[in-house]
Amino acid sequence: MSAVFKDAPRLVPMHDGDLAEVLAIENAIYTHPWTRGNFGDSLRAAYECWTWRLGDELIGYFVLLVAAGEAHLLNLSVAASRQRAGHGSELLKDALRLARSRGAQQLFLEVRPSNLGAKALYSRFGFRQAAVRPGYYPAHGGREDALVLTLPL
Ligand SMILES: CC(C)(COP(=O)(O)OP(=O)(O)OC[C@H]1O[C@@H](n2cnc3c(N)ncnc32)[C@H](O)[C@@H]1OP(=O)(O)O)[C@@H](O)C(=O)NCCC(=O)NCCS
């Protein structure tokens, strides 16, 4: 096998056994992280839960719900030490491919207005703002709106 292939991260289905590593990343990168229960529920509900691994190292993951021709990207995360190296873009491309292959015509996601990095990533991919959910997220000292972004597939 060539070095190029050996060094390329791979998309691998998420299992319960991944959750300790997933939660370590989750807790490090979000002020209000998903809990073990949130991931466990997603796995049991057979949402599309995928990890992005380089050998044994967990670099990132996403959770996608596809139903009735619509896809909802519920979680997209890259380990802090691996950010700004293109992994988030690769994961997002894979999530979009998966959503298309499952028959979705539109993808939706929510993002905090304060999350400038994620907003920049989504805008690069052509996402447009569809709505605002007032006070959707918990935030330090109150609540924060969610921007609902959408992309036709
Ligand atoms: C958002 C996130 C998934 C992006 O992952 P990533 O691997 O850093 O993304 P990429 O390296 O593919 O970035 C692609 C482009 O997005 C934009 N971008 C990503 N992070 C950015 C940041 N912190 N500030 C500004 N622009 C950013 C840039 O345009 C970047 O291209 P560039 O590095 O050539 O300038 C990652 O920062 C993350 O996990 N953040 C914490 C969790 C989170 O907020 N998830 C999204 C919830 S909606």
PDB file of N, CA and C in Angstrom, residues 20-101:
ATOM      1  N   ALA A  20     -16.156   6.860  24.257  1.00  0.00           N
ATOM      2  CA  ALA A  20     -15.229   7.519  25.192  1.00  0.00           C
ATOM      3  C   ALA A  20     -14.353   8.520  24.431  1.00  0.00           C
ATOM      4  N   GLU A  21     -13.834   8.092  23.283  1.00  0.00           N
ATOM      5  CA  GLU A  21     -12.982   8.988  22.470  1.00  0.00           C
ATOM      6  C   GLU A  21     -13.802  10.137  21.889  1.00  0.00           C
ATOM      7  N   VAL A  22     -15.005   9.813  21.411  1.00  0.00           N
ATOM      8  CA  VAL A  22     -15.873  10.843  20.841  1.00  0.00           C
ATOM      9  C   VAL A  22     -16.171  11.906  21.898  1.00  0.00           C
ATOM     10  N   LEU A  23     -16.484  11.455  23.113  1.00  0.00           N
ATOM     11  CA  LEU A  23     -16.845  12.410  24.179  1.00  0.00           C
ATOM     12  C   LEU A  23     -15.649  13.242  24.612  1.00  0.00           C
ATOM     13  N   ALA A  24     -14.453  12.668  24.526  1.00  0.00           N
ATOM     14  CA  ALA A  24     -13.254  13.444  24.877  1.00  0.00           C
ATOM     15  C   ALA A  24     -13.121  14.629  23.929  1.00  0.00           C
ATOM     16  N   ILE A  25     -13.349  14.398  22.632  1.00  0.00           N
ATOM     17  CA  ILE A  25     -13.297  15.501  21.659  1.00  0.00           C
ATOM     18  C   ILE A  25     -14.462  16.457  21.904  1.00  0.00           C
ATOM     19  N   GLU A  26     -15.640  15.878  22.002  1.00  0.00           N
ATOM     20  CA  GLU A  26     -16.874  16.680  22.176  1.00  0.00           C
ATOM     21  C   GLU A  26     -16.740  17.655  23.360  1.00  0.00           C
ATOM     22  N   ASN A  27     -16.277  17.101  24.493  1.00  0.00           N
ATOM     23  CA  ASN A  27     -16.175  17.927  25.710  1.00  0.00           C
ATOM     24  C   ASN A  27     -15.100  19.004  25.583  1.00  0.00           C
ATOM     25  N   ALA A  28     -14.112  18.732  24.720  1.00  0.00           N
ATOM     26  CA  ALA A  28     -13.009  19.697  24.573  1.00  0.00           C
ATOM     27  C   ALA A  28     -13.371  20.843  23.637  1.00  0.00           C
ATOM     28  N   ILE A  29     -14.305  20.622  22.699  1.00  0.00           N
ATOM     29  CA  ILE A  29     -14.505  21.642  21.659  1.00  0.00           C
ATOM     30  C   ILE A  29     -15.827  22.401  21.755  1.00  0.00           C
ATOM     31  N   TYR A  30     -16.748  21.941  22.606  1.00  0.00           N
ATOM     32  CA  TYR A  30     -18.032  22.657  22.728  1.00  0.00           C
ATOM     33  C   TYR A  30     -18.210  23.195  24.143  1.00  0.00           C
ATOM     34  N   THR A  31     -18.835  24.353  24.251  1.00  0.00           N
ATOM     35  CA  THR A  31     -19.202  24.862  25.582  1.00  0.00           C
ATOM     36  C   THR A  31     -20.386  24.057  26.132  1.00  0.00           C
ATOM     37  N   HIS A  32     -21.255  23.573  25.232  1.00  0.00           N
ATOM     38  CA  HIS A  32     -22.412  22.777  25.646  1.00  0.00           C
ATOM     39  C   HIS A  32     -22.423  21.490  24.819  1.00  0.00           C
ATOM     40  N   PRO A  33     -21.562  20.542  25.212  1.00  0.00           N
ATOM     41  CA  PRO A  33     -21.371  19.331  24.393  1.00  0.00           C
ATOM     42  C   PRO A  33     -22.562  18.383  24.431  1.00  0.00           C
ATOM     43  N   TRP A  34     -22.655  17.527  23.418  1.00  0.00           N
ATOM     44  CA  TRP A  34     -23.576  16.398  23.463  1.00  0.00           C
ATOM     45  C   TRP A  34     -23.124  15.467  24.588  1.00  0.00           C
ATOM     46  N   THR A  35     -24.096  14.758  25.156  1.00  0.00           N
ATOM     47  CA  THR A  35     -23.796  13.781  26.199  1.00  0.00           C
ATOM     48  C   THR A  35     -23.657  12.387  25.587  1.00  0.00           C
ATOM     49  N   ARG A  36     -23.171  11.456  26.408  1.00  0.00           N
ATOM     50  CA  ARG A  36     -23.122  10.050  25.989  1.00  0.00           C
ATOM     51  C   ARG A  36     -24.525   9.595  25.554  1.00  0.00           C
ATOM     52  N   GLY A  37     -25.540  10.048  26.302  1.00  0.00           N
ATOM     53  CA  GLY A  37     -26.923   9.684  25.975  1.00  0.00           C
ATOM     54  C   GLY A  37     -27.333  10.190  24.591  1.00  0.00           C
ATOM     55  N   ASN A  38     -26.915  11.400  24.250  1.00  0.00           N
ATOM     56  CA  ASN A  38     -27.260  11.939  22.917  1.00  0.00           C
ATOM     57  C   ASN A  38     -26.666  11.060  21.813  1.00  0.00           C
ATOM     58  N   PHE A  39     -25.392  10.662  21.989  1.00  0.00           N
ATOM     59  CA  PHE A  39     -24.776   9.804  20.972  1.00  0.00           C
ATOM     60  C   PHE A  39     -25.406   8.407  20.988  1.00  0.00           C
ATOM     61  N   GLY A  40     -25.638   7.871  22.188  1.00  0.00           N
ATOM     62  CA  GLY A  40     -26.242   6.539  22.303  1.00  0.00           C
ATOM     63  C   GLY A  40     -27.614   6.512  21.634  1.00  0.00           C
ATOM     64  N   ASP A  41     -28.412   7.554  21.873  1.00  0.00           N
ATOM     65  CA  ASP A  41     -29.740   7.632  21.245  1.00  0.00           C
ATOM     66  C   ASP A  41     -29.617   7.659  19.720  1.00  0.00           C
ATOM     67  N   SER A  42     -28.638   8.427  19.235  1.00  0.00           N
ATOM     68  CA  SER A  42     -28.461   8.532  17.778  1.00  0.00           C
ATOM     69  C   SER A  42     -28.069   7.183  17.181  1.00  0.00           C
ATOM     70  N   LEU A  43     -27.213   6.457  17.891  1.00  0.00           N
ATOM     71  CA  LEU A  43     -26.801   5.135  17.402  1.00  0.00           C
ATOM     72  C   LEU A  43     -27.995   4.184  17.398  1.00  0.00           C
ATOM     73  N   ARG A  44     -28.749   4.195  18.483  1.00  0.00           N
ATOM     74  CA  ARG A  44     -29.900   3.275  18.593  1.00  0.00           C
ATOM     75  C   ARG A  44     -30.993   3.633  17.589  1.00  0.00           C
ATOM     76  N   ALA A  45     -31.108   4.925  17.284  1.00  0.00           N
ATOM     77  CA  ALA A  45     -32.124   5.348  16.313  1.00  0.00           C
ATOM     78  C   ALA A  45     -31.661   5.108  14.879  1.00  0.00           C
ATOM     79  N   ALA A  46     -30.452   4.531  14.752  1.00  0.00           N
ATOM     80  CA  ALA A  46     -29.888   4.224  13.428  1.00  0.00           C
ATOM     81  C   ALA A  46     -29.714   5.474  12.567  1.00  0.00           C
ATOM     82  N   TYR A  47     -29.410   6.609  13.220  1.00  0.00           N
ATOM     83  CA  TYR A  47     -28.966   7.763  12.455  1.00  0.00           C
ATOM     84  C   TYR A  47     -27.622   7.389  11.833  1.00  0.00           C
ATOM     85  N   GLU A  48     -27.231   8.163  10.819  1.00  0.00           N
ATOM     86  CA  GLU A  48     -25.920   7.933  10.204  1.00  0.00           C
ATOM     87  C   GLU A  48     -24.865   8.538  11.140  1.00  0.00           C
ATOM     88  N   CYS A  49     -24.164   7.676  11.870  1.00  0.00           N
ATOM     89  CA  CYS A  49     -23.138   8.123  12.823  1.00  0.00           C
ATOM     90  C   CYS A  49     -21.789   7.581  12.338  1.00  0.00           C
ATOM     91  N   TRP A  50     -20.903   8.487  11.976  1.00  0.00           N
ATOM     92  CA  TRP A  50     -19.636   8.073  11.359  1.00  0.00           C
ATOM     93  C   TRP A  50     -18.443   8.732  12.044  1.00  0.00           C
ATOM     94  N   THR A  51     -17.357   7.961  12.142  1.00  0.00           N
ATOM     95  CA  THR A  51     -16.109   8.526  12.663  1.00  0.00           C
ATOM     96  C   THR A  51     -15.127   8.704  11.503  1.00  0.00           C
ATOM     97  N   TRP A  52     -14.163   9.561  11.720  1.00  0.00           N
ATOM     98  CA  TRP A  52     -13.119   9.859  10.720  1.00  0.00           C
ATOM     99  C   TRP A  52     -11.807   9.544  11.411  1.00  0.00           C
ATOM    100  N   ARG A  53     -11.185   8.436  10.974  1.00  0.00           N
ATOM    101  CA  ARG A  53     -10.027   7.912  11.698  1.00  0.00           C
ATOM    102  C   ARG A  53      -8.796   7.860  10.821  1.00  0.00           C
ATOM    103  N   LEU A  54      -7.684   8.217  11.426  1.00  0.00           N
ATOM    104  CA  LEU A  54      -6.378   8.031  10.796  1.00  0.00           C
ATOM    105  C   LEU A  54      -5.691   6.954  11.619  1.00  0.00           C
ATOM    106  N   GLY A  55      -5.650   5.731  11.095  1.00  0.00           N
ATOM    107  CA  GLY A  55      -5.183   4.611  11.914  1.00  0.00           C
ATOM    108  C   GLY A  55      -6.074   4.510  13.137  1.00  0.00           C
ATOM    109  N   ASP A  56      -5.469   4.527  14.321  1.00  0.00           N
ATOM    110  CA  ASP A  56      -6.243   4.428  15.560  1.00  0.00           C
ATOM    111  C   ASP A  56      -6.746   5.779  16.057  1.00  0.00           C
ATOM    112  N   GLU A  57      -6.224   6.843  15.446  1.00  0.00           N
ATOM    113  CA  GLU A  57      -6.574   8.179  15.967  1.00  0.00           C
ATOM    114  C   GLU A  57      -7.939   8.640  15.478  1.00  0.00           C
ATOM    115  N   LEU A  58      -8.774   9.041  16.407  1.00  0.00           N
ATOM    116  CA  LEU A  58     -10.061   9.642  16.041  1.00  0.00           C
ATOM    117  C   LEU A  58      -9.838  11.125  15.769  1.00  0.00           C
ATOM    118  N   ILE A  59     -10.114  11.525  14.519  1.00  0.00           N
ATOM    119  CA  ILE A  59      -9.911  12.927  14.132  1.00  0.00           C
ATOM    120  C   ILE A  59     -11.222  13.707  14.212  1.00  0.00           C
ATOM    121  N   GLY A  60     -12.327  13.048  13.860  1.00  0.00           N
ATOM    122  CA  GLY A  60     -13.611  13.754  13.857  1.00  0.00           C
ATOM    123  C   GLY A  60     -14.758  12.786  13.686  1.00  0.00           C
ATOM    124  N   TYR A  61     -15.948  13.339  13.545  1.00  0.00           N
ATOM    125  CA  TYR A  61     -17.151  12.502  13.413  1.00  0.00           C
ATOM    126  C   TYR A  61     -18.310  13.382  12.974  1.00  0.00           C
ATOM    127  N   PHE A  62     -19.359  12.703  12.448  1.00  0.00           N
ATOM    128  CA  PHE A  62     -20.610  13.439  12.212  1.00  0.00           C
ATOM    129  C   PHE A  62     -21.797  12.537  12.483  1.00  0.00           C
ATOM    130  N   VAL A  63     -22.935  13.180  12.730  1.00  0.00           N
ATOM    131  CA  VAL A  63     -24.203  12.482  12.932  1.00  0.00           C
ATOM    132  C   VAL A  63     -25.216  13.135  11.997  1.00  0.00           C
ATOM    133  N   LEU A  64     -25.846  12.294  11.168  1.00  0.00           N
ATOM    134  CA  LEU A  64     -26.755  12.776  10.125  1.00  0.00           C
ATOM    135  C   LEU A  64     -28.066  12.013  10.229  1.00  0.00           C
ATOM    136  N   LEU A  65     -29.156  12.741  10.113  1.00  0.00           N
ATOM    137  CA  LEU A  65     -30.477  12.111  10.084  1.00  0.00           C
ATOM    138  C   LEU A  65     -31.050  12.337   8.686  1.00  0.00           C
ATOM    139  N   VAL A  66     -31.447  11.262   8.030  1.00  0.00           N
ATOM    140  CA  VAL A  66     -32.072  11.389   6.712  1.00  0.00           C
ATOM    141  C   VAL A  66     -33.463  10.789   6.785  1.00  0.00           C
ATOM    142  N   ALA A  67     -34.458  11.575   6.428  1.00  0.00           N
ATOM    143  CA  ALA A  67     -35.838  11.083   6.443  1.00  0.00           C
ATOM    144  C   ALA A  67     -36.678  11.940   5.511  1.00  0.00           C
ATOM    145  N   ALA A  68     -37.587  11.291   4.810  1.00  0.00           N
ATOM    146  CA  ALA A  68     -38.582  11.983   3.977  1.00  0.00           C
ATOM    147  C   ALA A  68     -37.945  13.004   3.036  1.00  0.00           C
ATOM    148  N   GLY A  69     -36.850  12.611   2.404  1.00  0.00           N
ATOM    149  CA  GLY A  69     -36.235  13.486   1.404  1.00  0.00           C
ATOM    150  C   GLY A  69     -35.458  14.662   1.967  1.00  0.00           C
ATOM    151  N   GLU A  70     -35.311  14.696   3.317  1.00  0.00           N
ATOM    152  CA  GLU A  70     -34.542  15.776   3.943  1.00  0.00           C
ATOM    153  C   GLU A  70     -33.438  15.189   4.801  1.00  0.00           C
ATOM    154  N   ALA A  71     -32.317  15.868   4.839  1.00  0.00           N
ATOM    155  CA  ALA A  71     -31.226  15.439   5.714  1.00  0.00           C
ATOM    156  C   ALA A  71     -30.970  16.533   6.743  1.00  0.00           C
ATOM    157  N   HIS A  72     -30.661  16.131   7.965  1.00  0.00           N
ATOM    158  CA  HIS A  72     -30.327  17.075   9.035  1.00  0.00           C
ATOM    159  C   HIS A  72     -28.959  16.687   9.582  1.00  0.00           C
ATOM    160  N   LEU A  73     -28.027  17.591   9.471  1.00  0.00           N
ATOM    161  CA  LEU A  73     -26.699  17.335  10.021  1.00  0.00           C
ATOM    162  C   LEU A  73     -26.732  17.778  11.477  1.00  0.00           C
ATOM    163  N   LEU A  74     -26.710  16.805  12.383  1.00  0.00           N
ATOM    164  CA  LEU A  74     -26.947  17.072  13.803  1.00  0.00           C
ATOM    165  C   LEU A  74     -25.655  17.362  14.555  1.00  0.00           C
ATOM    166  N   ASN A  75     -24.560  16.833  14.042  1.00  0.00           N
ATOM    167  CA  ASN A  75     -23.272  17.048  14.709  1.00  0.00           C
ATOM    168  C   ASN A  75     -22.174  16.895  13.663  1.00  0.00           C
ATOM    169  N   LEU A  76     -21.221  17.817  13.673  1.00  0.00           N
ATOM    170  CA  LEU A  76     -20.035  17.726  12.800  1.00  0.00           C
ATOM    171  C   LEU A  76     -18.884  18.283  13.623  1.00  0.00           C
ATOM    172  N   SER A  77     -17.898  17.464  13.881  1.00  0.00           N
ATOM    173  CA  SER A  77     -16.852  17.859  14.825  1.00  0.00           C
ATOM    174  C   SER A  77     -15.485  17.347  14.398  1.00  0.00           C
ATOM    175  N   VAL A  78     -14.482  18.189  14.643  1.00  0.00           N
ATOM    176  CA  VAL A  78     -13.086  17.824  14.386  1.00  0.00           C
ATOM    177  C   VAL A  78     -12.288  18.138  15.653  1.00  0.00           C
ATOM    178  N   ALA A  79     -11.430  17.212  16.051  1.00  0.00           N
ATOM    179  CA  ALA A  79     -10.601  17.401  17.249  1.00  0.00           C
ATOM    180  C   ALA A  79      -9.846  18.720  17.141  1.00  0.00           C
ATOM    181  N   ALA A  80      -9.720  19.417  18.272  1.00  0.00           N
ATOM    182  CA  ALA A  80      -9.105  20.756  18.262  1.00  0.00           C
ATOM    183  C   ALA A  80      -7.731  20.750  17.594  1.00  0.00           C
ATOM    184  N   SER A  81      -6.928  19.733  17.906  1.00  0.00           N
ATOM    185  CA  SER A  81      -5.556  19.705  17.388  1.00  0.00           C
ATOM    186  C   SER A  81      -5.506  19.427  15.887  1.00  0.00           C
ATOM    187  N   ARG A  82      -6.638  19.040  15.300  1.00  0.00           N
ATOM    188  CA  ARG A  82      -6.675  18.679  13.872  1.00  0.00           C
ATOM    189  C   ARG A  82      -7.482  19.662  13.036  1.00  0.00           C
ATOM    190  N   GLN A  83      -7.933  20.744  13.669  1.00  0.00           N
ATOM    191  CA  GLN A  83      -8.753  21.701  12.919  1.00  0.00           C
ATOM    192  C   GLN A  83      -7.907  22.521  11.946  1.00  0.00           C
ATOM    193  N   ARG A  84      -8.543  23.075  10.952  1.00  0.00           N
ATOM    194  CA  ARG A  84      -7.953  23.918   9.908  1.00  0.00           C
ATOM    195  C   ARG A  84      -6.966  23.146   9.056  1.00  0.00           C
ATOM    196  N   ALA A  85      -7.223  21.844   8.884  1.00  0.00           N
ATOM    197  CA  ALA A  85      -6.374  21.034   8.007  1.00  0.00           C
ATOM    198  C   ALA A  85      -7.219  20.333   6.945  1.00  0.00           C
ATOM    199  N   GLY A  86      -8.445  20.773   6.773  1.00  0.00           N
ATOM    200  CA  GLY A  86      -9.292  20.223   5.709  1.00  0.00           C
ATOM    201  C   GLY A  86     -10.174  19.062   6.127  1.00  0.00           C
ATOM    202  N   HIS A  87     -10.054  18.594   7.381  1.00  0.00           N
ATOM    203  CA  HIS A  87     -10.845  17.420   7.782  1.00  0.00           C
ATOM    204  C   HIS A  87     -12.342  17.733   7.845  1.00  0.00           C
ATOM    205  N   GLY A  88     -12.678  18.905   8.369  1.00  0.00           N
ATOM    206  CA  GLY A  88     -14.094  19.273   8.447  1.00  0.00           C
ATOM    207  C   GLY A  88     -14.722  19.304   7.054  1.00  0.00           C
ATOM    208  N   SER A  89     -13.993  19.840   6.088  1.00  0.00           N
ATOM    209  CA  SER A  89     -14.503  19.886   4.715  1.00  0.00           C
ATOM    210  C   SER A  89     -14.700  18.482   4.159  1.00  0.00           C
ATOM    211  N   GLU A  90     -13.739  17.605   4.416  1.00  0.00           N
ATOM    212  CA  GLU A  90     -13.869  16.219   3.929  1.00  0.00           C
ATOM    213  C   GLU A  90     -15.070  15.538   4.572  1.00  0.00           C
ATOM    214  N   LEU A  91     -15.234  15.727   5.876  1.00  0.00           N
ATOM    215  CA  LEU A  91     -16.377  15.118   6.575  1.00  0.00           C
ATOM    216  C   LEU A  91     -17.696  15.667   6.036  1.00  0.00           C
ATOM    217  N   LEU A  92     -17.726  16.973   5.805  1.00  0.00           N
ATOM    218  CA  LEU A  92     -18.955  17.586   5.293  1.00  0.00           C
ATOM    219  C   LEU A  92     -19.261  17.041   3.892  1.00  0.00           C
ATOM    220  N   LYS A  93     -18.241  16.902   3.049  1.00  0.00           N
ATOM    221  CA  LYS A  93     -18.465  16.322   1.714  1.00  0.00           C
ATOM    222  C   LYS A  93     -19.040  14.922   1.833  1.00  0.00           C
ATOM    223  N   ASP A  94     -18.490  14.133   2.756  1.00  0.00           N
ATOM    224  CA  ASP A  94     -18.984  12.768   2.935  1.00  0.00           C
ATOM    225  C   ASP A  94     -20.429  12.768   3.428  1.00  0.00           C
ATOM    226  N   ALA A  95     -20.740  13.681   4.342  1.00  0.00           N
ATOM    227  CA  ALA A  95     -22.120  13.764   4.855  1.00  0.00           C
ATOM    228  C   ALA A  95     -23.072  14.130   3.712  1.00  0.00           C
ATOM    229  N   LEU A  96     -22.655  15.061   2.843  1.00  0.00           N
ATOM    230  CA  LEU A  96     -23.509  15.466   1.716  1.00  0.00           C
ATOM    231  C   LEU A  96     -23.694  14.308   0.735  1.00  0.00           C
ATOM    232  N   ARG A  97     -22.594  13.583   0.469  1.00  0.00           N
ATOM    233  CA  ARG A  97     -22.682  12.406  -0.425  1.00  0.00           C
ATOM    234  C   ARG A  97     -23.651  11.382   0.127  1.00  0.00           C
ATOM    235  N   LEU A  98     -23.512  11.126   1.422  1.00  0.00           N
ATOM    236  CA  LEU A  98     -24.361  10.131   2.076  1.00  0.00           C
ATOM    237  C   LEU A  98     -25.829  10.559   2.024  1.00  0.00           C
ATOM    238  N   ALA A  99     -26.070  11.835   2.303  1.00  0.00           N
ATOM    239  CA  ALA A  99     -27.444  12.350   2.283  1.00  0.00           C
ATOM    240  C   ALA A  99     -28.047  12.185   0.885  1.00  0.00           C
ATOM    241  N   ARG A 100     -27.261  12.543  -0.148  1.00  0.00           N
ATOM    242  CA  ARG A 100     -27.732  12.382  -1.538  1.00  0.00           C
ATOM    243  C   ARG A 100     -28.029  10.928  -1.837  1.00  0.00           C
ATOM    244  N   SER A 101     -27.117  10.044  -1.417  1.00  0.00           N
ATOM    245  CA  SER A 101     -27.277   8.620  -1.744  1.00  0.00           C
ATOM    246  C   SER A 101     -28.488   8.027  -1.028  1.00  0.00           C
TER     247      SER A 101
END
